[in-house]
mmCIF file of C-alpha atoms and ligand atoms in Angstrom:
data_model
loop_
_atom_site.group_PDB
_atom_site.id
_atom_site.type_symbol
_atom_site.label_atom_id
_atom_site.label_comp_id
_atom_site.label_asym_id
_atom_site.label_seq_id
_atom_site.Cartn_x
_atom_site.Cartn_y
_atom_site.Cartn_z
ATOM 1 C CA UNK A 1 131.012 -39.090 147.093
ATOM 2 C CA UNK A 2 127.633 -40.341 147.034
ATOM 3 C CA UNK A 3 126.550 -41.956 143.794
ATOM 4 C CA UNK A 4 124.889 -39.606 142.009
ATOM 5 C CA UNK A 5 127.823 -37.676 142.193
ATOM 6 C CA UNK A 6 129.592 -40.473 140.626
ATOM 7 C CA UNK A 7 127.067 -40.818 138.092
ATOM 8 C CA UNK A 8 127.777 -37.070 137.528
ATOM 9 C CA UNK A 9 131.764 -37.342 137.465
ATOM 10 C CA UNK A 10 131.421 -40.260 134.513
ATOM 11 C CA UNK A 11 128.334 -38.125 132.568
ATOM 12 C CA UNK A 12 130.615 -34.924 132.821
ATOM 13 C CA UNK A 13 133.942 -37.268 131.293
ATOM 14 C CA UNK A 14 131.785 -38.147 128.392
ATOM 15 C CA UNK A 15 131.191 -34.815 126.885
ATOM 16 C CA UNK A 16 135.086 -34.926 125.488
ATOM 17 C CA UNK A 17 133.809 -37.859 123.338
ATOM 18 C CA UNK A 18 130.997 -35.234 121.592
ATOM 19 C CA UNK A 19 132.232 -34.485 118.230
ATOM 20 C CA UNK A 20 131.811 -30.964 116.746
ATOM 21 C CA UNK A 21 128.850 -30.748 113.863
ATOM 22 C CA UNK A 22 128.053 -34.511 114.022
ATOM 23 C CA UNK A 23 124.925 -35.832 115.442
ATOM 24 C CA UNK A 24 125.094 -38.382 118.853
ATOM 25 C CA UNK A 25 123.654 -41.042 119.965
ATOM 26 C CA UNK A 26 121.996 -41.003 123.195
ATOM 27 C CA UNK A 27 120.804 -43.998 125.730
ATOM 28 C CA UNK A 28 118.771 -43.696 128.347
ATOM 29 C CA UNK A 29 118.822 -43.729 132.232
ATOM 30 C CA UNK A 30 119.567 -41.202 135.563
ATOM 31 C CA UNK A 31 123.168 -41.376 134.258
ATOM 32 C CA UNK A 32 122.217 -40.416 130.750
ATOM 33 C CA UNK A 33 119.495 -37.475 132.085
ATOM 34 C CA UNK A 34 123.261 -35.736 133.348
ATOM 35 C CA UNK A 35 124.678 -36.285 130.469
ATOM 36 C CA UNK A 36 121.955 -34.583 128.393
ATOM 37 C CA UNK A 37 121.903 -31.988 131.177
ATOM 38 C CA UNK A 38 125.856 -31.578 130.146
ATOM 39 C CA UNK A 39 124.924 -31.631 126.292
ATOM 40 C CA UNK A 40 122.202 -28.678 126.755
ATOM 41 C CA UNK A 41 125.429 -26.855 127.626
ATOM 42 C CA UNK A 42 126.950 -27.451 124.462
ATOM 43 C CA UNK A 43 124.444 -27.672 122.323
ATOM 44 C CA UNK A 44 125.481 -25.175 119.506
ATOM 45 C CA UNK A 45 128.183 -27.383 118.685
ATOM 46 C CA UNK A 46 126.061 -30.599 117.677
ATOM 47 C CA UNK A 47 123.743 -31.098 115.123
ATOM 48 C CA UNK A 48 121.537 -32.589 116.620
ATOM 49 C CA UNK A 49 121.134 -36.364 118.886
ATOM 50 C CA UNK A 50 119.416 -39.355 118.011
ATOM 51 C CA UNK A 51 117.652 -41.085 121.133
ATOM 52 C CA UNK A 52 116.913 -44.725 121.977
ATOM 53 C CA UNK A 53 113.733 -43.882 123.795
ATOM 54 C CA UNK A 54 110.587 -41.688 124.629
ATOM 55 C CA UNK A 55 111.828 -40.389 127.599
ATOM 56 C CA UNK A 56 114.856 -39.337 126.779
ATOM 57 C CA UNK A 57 113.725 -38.277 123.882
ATOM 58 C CA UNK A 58 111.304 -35.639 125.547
ATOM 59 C CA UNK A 59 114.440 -34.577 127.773
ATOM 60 C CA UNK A 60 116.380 -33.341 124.649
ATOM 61 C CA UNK A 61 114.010 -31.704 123.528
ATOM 62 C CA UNK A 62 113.291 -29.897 126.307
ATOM 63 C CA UNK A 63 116.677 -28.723 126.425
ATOM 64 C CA UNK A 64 116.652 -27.436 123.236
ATOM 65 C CA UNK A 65 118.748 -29.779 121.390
ATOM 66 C CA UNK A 66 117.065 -31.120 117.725
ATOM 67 C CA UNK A 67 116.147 -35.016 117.981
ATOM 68 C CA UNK A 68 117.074 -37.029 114.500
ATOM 69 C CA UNK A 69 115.406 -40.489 113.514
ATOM 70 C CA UNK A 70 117.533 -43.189 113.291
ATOM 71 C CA UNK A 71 116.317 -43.319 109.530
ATOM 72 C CA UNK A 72 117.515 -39.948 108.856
ATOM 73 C CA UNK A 73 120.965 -39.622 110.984
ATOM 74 C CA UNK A 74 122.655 -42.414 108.717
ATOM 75 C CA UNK A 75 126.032 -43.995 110.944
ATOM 76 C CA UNK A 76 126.352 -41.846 114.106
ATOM 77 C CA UNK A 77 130.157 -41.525 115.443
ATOM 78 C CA UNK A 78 128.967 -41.481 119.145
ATOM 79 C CA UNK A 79 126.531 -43.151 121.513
ATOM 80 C CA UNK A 80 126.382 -42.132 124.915
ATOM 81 C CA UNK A 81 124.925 -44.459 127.138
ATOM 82 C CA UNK A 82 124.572 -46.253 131.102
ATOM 83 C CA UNK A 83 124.399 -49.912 131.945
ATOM 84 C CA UNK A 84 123.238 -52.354 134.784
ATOM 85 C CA UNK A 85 126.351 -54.184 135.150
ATOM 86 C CA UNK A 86 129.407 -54.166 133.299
ATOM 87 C CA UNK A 87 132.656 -56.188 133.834
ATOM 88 C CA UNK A 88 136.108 -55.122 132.723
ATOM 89 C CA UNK A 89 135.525 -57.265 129.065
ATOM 90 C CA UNK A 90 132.819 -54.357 128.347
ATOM 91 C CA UNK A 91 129.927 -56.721 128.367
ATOM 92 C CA UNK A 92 126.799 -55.303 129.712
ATOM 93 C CA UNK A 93 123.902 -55.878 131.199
ATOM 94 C CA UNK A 94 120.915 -52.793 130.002
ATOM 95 C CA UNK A 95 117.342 -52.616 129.916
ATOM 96 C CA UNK A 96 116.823 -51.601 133.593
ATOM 97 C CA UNK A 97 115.006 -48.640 132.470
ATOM 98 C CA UNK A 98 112.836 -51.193 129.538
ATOM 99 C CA UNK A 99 114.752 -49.143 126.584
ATOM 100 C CA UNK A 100 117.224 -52.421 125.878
ATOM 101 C CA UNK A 101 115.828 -52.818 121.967
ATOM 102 C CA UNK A 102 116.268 -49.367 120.742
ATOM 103 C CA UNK A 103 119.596 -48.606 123.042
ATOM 104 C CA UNK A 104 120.744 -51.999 120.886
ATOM 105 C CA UNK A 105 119.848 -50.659 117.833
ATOM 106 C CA UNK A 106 121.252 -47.001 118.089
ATOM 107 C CA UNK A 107 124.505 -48.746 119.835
ATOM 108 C CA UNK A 108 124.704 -51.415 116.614
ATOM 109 C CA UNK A 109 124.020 -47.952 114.024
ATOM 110 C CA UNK A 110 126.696 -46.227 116.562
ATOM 111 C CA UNK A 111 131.051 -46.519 115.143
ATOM 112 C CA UNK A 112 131.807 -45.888 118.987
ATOM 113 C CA UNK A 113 129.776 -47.096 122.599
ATOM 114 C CA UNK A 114 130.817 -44.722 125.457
ATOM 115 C CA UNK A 115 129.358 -46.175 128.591
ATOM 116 C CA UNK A 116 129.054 -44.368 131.676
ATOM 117 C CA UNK A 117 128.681 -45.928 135.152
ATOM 118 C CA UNK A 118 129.598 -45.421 138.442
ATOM 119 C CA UNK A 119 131.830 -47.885 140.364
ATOM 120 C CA UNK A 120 128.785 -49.776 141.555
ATOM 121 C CA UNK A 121 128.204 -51.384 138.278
ATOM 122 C CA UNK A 122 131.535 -52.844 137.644
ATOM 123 C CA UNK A 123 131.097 -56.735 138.453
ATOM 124 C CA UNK A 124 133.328 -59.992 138.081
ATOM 125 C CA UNK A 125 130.542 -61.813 136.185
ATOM 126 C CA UNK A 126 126.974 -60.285 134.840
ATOM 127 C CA UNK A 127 123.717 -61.301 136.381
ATOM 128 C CA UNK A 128 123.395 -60.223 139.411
ATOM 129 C CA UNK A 129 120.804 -57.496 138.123
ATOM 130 C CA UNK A 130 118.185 -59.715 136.613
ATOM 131 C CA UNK A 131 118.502 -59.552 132.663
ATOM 132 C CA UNK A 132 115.937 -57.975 130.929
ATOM 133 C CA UNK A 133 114.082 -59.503 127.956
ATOM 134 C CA UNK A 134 111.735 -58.200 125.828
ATOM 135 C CA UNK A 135 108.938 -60.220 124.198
ATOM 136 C CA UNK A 136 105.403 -59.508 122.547
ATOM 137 C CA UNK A 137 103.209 -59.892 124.678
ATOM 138 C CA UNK A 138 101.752 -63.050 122.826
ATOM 139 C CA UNK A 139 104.679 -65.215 123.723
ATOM 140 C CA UNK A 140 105.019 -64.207 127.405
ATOM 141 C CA UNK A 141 104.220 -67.401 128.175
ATOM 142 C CA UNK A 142 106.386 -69.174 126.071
ATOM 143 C CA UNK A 143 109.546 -67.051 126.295
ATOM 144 C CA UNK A 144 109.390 -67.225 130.656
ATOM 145 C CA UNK A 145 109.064 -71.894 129.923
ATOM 146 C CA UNK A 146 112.557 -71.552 127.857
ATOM 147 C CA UNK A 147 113.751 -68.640 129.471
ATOM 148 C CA UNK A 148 113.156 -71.531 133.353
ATOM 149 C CA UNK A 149 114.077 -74.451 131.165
ATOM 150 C CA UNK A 150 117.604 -72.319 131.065
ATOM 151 C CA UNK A 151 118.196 -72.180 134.450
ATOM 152 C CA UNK A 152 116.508 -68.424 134.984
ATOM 153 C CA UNK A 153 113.531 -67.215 137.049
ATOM 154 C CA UNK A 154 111.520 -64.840 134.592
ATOM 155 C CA UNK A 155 109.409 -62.490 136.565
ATOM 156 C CA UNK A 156 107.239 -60.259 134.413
ATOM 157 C CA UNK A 157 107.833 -56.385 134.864
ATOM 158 C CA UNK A 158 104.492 -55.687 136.285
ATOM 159 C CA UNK A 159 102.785 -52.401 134.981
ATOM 160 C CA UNK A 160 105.325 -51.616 132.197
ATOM 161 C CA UNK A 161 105.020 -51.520 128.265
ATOM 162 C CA UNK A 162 107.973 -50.652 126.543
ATOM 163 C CA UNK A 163 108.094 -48.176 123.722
ATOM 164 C CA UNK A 164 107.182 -50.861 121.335
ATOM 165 C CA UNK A 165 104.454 -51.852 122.728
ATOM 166 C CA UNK A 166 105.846 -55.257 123.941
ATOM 167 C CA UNK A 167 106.571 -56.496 128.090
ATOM 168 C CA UNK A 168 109.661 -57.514 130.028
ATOM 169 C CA UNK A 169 110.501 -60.459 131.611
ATOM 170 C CA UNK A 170 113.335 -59.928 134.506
ATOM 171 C CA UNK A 171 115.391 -63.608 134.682
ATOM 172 C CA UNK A 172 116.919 -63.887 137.686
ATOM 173 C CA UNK A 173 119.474 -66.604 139.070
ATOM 174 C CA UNK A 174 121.000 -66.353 135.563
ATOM 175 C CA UNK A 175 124.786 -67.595 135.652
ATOM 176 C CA UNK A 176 125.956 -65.974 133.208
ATOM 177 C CA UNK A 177 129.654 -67.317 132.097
ATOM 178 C CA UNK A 178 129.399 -66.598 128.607
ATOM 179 C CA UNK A 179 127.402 -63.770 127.863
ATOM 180 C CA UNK A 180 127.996 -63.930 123.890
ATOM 181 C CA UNK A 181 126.306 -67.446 123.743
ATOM 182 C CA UNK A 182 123.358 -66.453 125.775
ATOM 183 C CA UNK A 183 122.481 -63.511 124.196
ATOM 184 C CA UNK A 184 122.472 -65.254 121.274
ATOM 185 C CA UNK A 185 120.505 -68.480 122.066
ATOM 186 C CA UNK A 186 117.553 -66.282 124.084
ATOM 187 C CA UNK A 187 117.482 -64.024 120.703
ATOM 188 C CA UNK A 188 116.627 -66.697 118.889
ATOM 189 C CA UNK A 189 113.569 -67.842 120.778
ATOM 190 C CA UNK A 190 110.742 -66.833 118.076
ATOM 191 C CA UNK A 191 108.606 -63.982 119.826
ATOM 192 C CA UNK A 192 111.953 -62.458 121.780
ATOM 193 C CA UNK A 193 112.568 -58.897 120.661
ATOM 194 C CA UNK A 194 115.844 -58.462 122.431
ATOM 195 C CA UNK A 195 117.157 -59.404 125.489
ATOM 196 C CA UNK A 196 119.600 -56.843 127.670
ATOM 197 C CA UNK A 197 122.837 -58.344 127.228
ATOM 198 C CA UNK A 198 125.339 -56.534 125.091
ATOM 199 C CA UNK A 199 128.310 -58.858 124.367
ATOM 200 C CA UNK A 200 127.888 -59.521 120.856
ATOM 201 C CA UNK A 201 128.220 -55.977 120.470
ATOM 202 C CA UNK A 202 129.859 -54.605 123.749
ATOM 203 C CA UNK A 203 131.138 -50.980 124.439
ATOM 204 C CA UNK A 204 134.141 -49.569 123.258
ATOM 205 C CA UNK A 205 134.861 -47.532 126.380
ATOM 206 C CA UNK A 206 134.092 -47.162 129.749
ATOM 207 C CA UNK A 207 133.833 -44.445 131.895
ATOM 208 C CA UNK A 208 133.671 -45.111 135.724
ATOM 209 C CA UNK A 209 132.815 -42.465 137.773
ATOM 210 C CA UNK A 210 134.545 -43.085 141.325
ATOM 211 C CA UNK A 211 135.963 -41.602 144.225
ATOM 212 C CA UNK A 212 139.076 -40.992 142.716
ATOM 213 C CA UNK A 213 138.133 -39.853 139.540
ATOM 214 C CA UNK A 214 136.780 -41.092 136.586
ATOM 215 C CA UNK A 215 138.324 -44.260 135.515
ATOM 216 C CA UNK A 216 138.476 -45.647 131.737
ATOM 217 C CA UNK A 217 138.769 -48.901 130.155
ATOM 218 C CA UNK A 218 138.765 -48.803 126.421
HETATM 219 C C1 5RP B 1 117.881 -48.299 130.414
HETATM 220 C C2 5RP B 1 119.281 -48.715 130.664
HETATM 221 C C3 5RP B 1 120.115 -47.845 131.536
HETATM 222 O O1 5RP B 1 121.272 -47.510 130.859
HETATM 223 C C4 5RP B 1 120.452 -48.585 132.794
HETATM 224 O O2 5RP B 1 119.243 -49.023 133.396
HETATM 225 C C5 5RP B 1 121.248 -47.731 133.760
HETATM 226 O O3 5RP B 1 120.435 -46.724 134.278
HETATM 227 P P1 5RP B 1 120.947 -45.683 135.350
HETATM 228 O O4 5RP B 1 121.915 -44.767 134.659
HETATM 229 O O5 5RP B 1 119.683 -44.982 135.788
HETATM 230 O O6 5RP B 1 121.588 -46.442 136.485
HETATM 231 O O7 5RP B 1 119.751 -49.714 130.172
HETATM 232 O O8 5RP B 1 117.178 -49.239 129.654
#
């Protein structure tokens, strides 16, 4: 199986999480676009999804299924979303696609995290994938000095705004041994919006898509 398949096999497992009449969250990503492909199929039975960004956004609409605001959906029971990296703990690494801020905000509003990956994502230790951190653009600067004086290489995601309006920095070379201190300490760096680690608020199950089915850790 290549992938994509596996990407499909994990985004197919999470439709059992959907609950009847309630309203789901939903991330963003190529896993997440076959998950929303799945939900299209369903889509009588929700009442509608709340999305952490444009894109995905303009994909559930397109399929037909009613788009909430986060300010209007109160607690949601499920949010569907991919990842980076993930190790068995069910700390992440996000923001790959630049949607890290809102996918953290629907995930914190969310009373259950399905993530769905494919067996490529599962690692001993995050960091590999550079972590993602979004900043306004007026502290750039600043943010990539503390984000080197930690150890990390911050490269800035050339060409991109996020849906906020703000830039990502990409630190490389991060060890990363305990992701629940670091996400804190590089939140608290004045101009940081979020950065792409989800520890402090991890998800509650995984599914892995691979070649021998789909795999959970909850
Ligand atoms: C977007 C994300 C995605 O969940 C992450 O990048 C995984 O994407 P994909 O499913 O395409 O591999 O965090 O900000």
């Amino acid at each position: 199986m290549n992938q994509d398949q596996l990407k499909l096999a994990a985004a197919t497992a999470a439709i059992d999480y959907v609950e009847a009449g309630a309203v789901i969250g939903v991330g963003t990503g190529s896993t997440v676009d076959l998950f929303i492909d799945r939900l299209a199929t369903i889509k009588s039975r929700i009442d509608g999804a709340v999305s952490s960004s444009v894109r995905s956004e303009e994909k559930l609409r397109a399929a037909g299924i009613r788009v909430l605001d986060l300010n209007e959906s109160g607690p949601i029971p499920v949010y569907i979303d991919g990842a980076d990296e993930c190790t068995t703990n069910k700390h992440l690494i996000k923001g790959g696609g630049g949607a890290l801020t809102r996918e953290k905000i629907v995930a914190e509003a969310s009373e259950k995290f399905v993530c769905i990956v494919d067996t490529a994502k599962i690692v001993d230790v995050l960091g590999a994938f550079a972590l993602p951190v979004e900043v306004l653009p007026m502290a750039q600067s600043l943010i990539a000095r503390k984000l080197t004086a930690l150890g990390g290489q911050p490269v800035l995601r050339q060409g991109f705004e996020t849906d906020n309006g703000n830039v990502i920095l990409d630190v490389h070379n991060l060890k990363i041994s305990n992701p629940v201190d670091l996400e804190r300490k590089i939140n608290q760096f004045p101009g940081v919006v979020t950065n792409g680690l989800f520890a402090i608020r991890g998800a509650d199950v995984v599914l892995i898509g691979a070649a021998d089915g789909v795999n959970k850790i909850s």
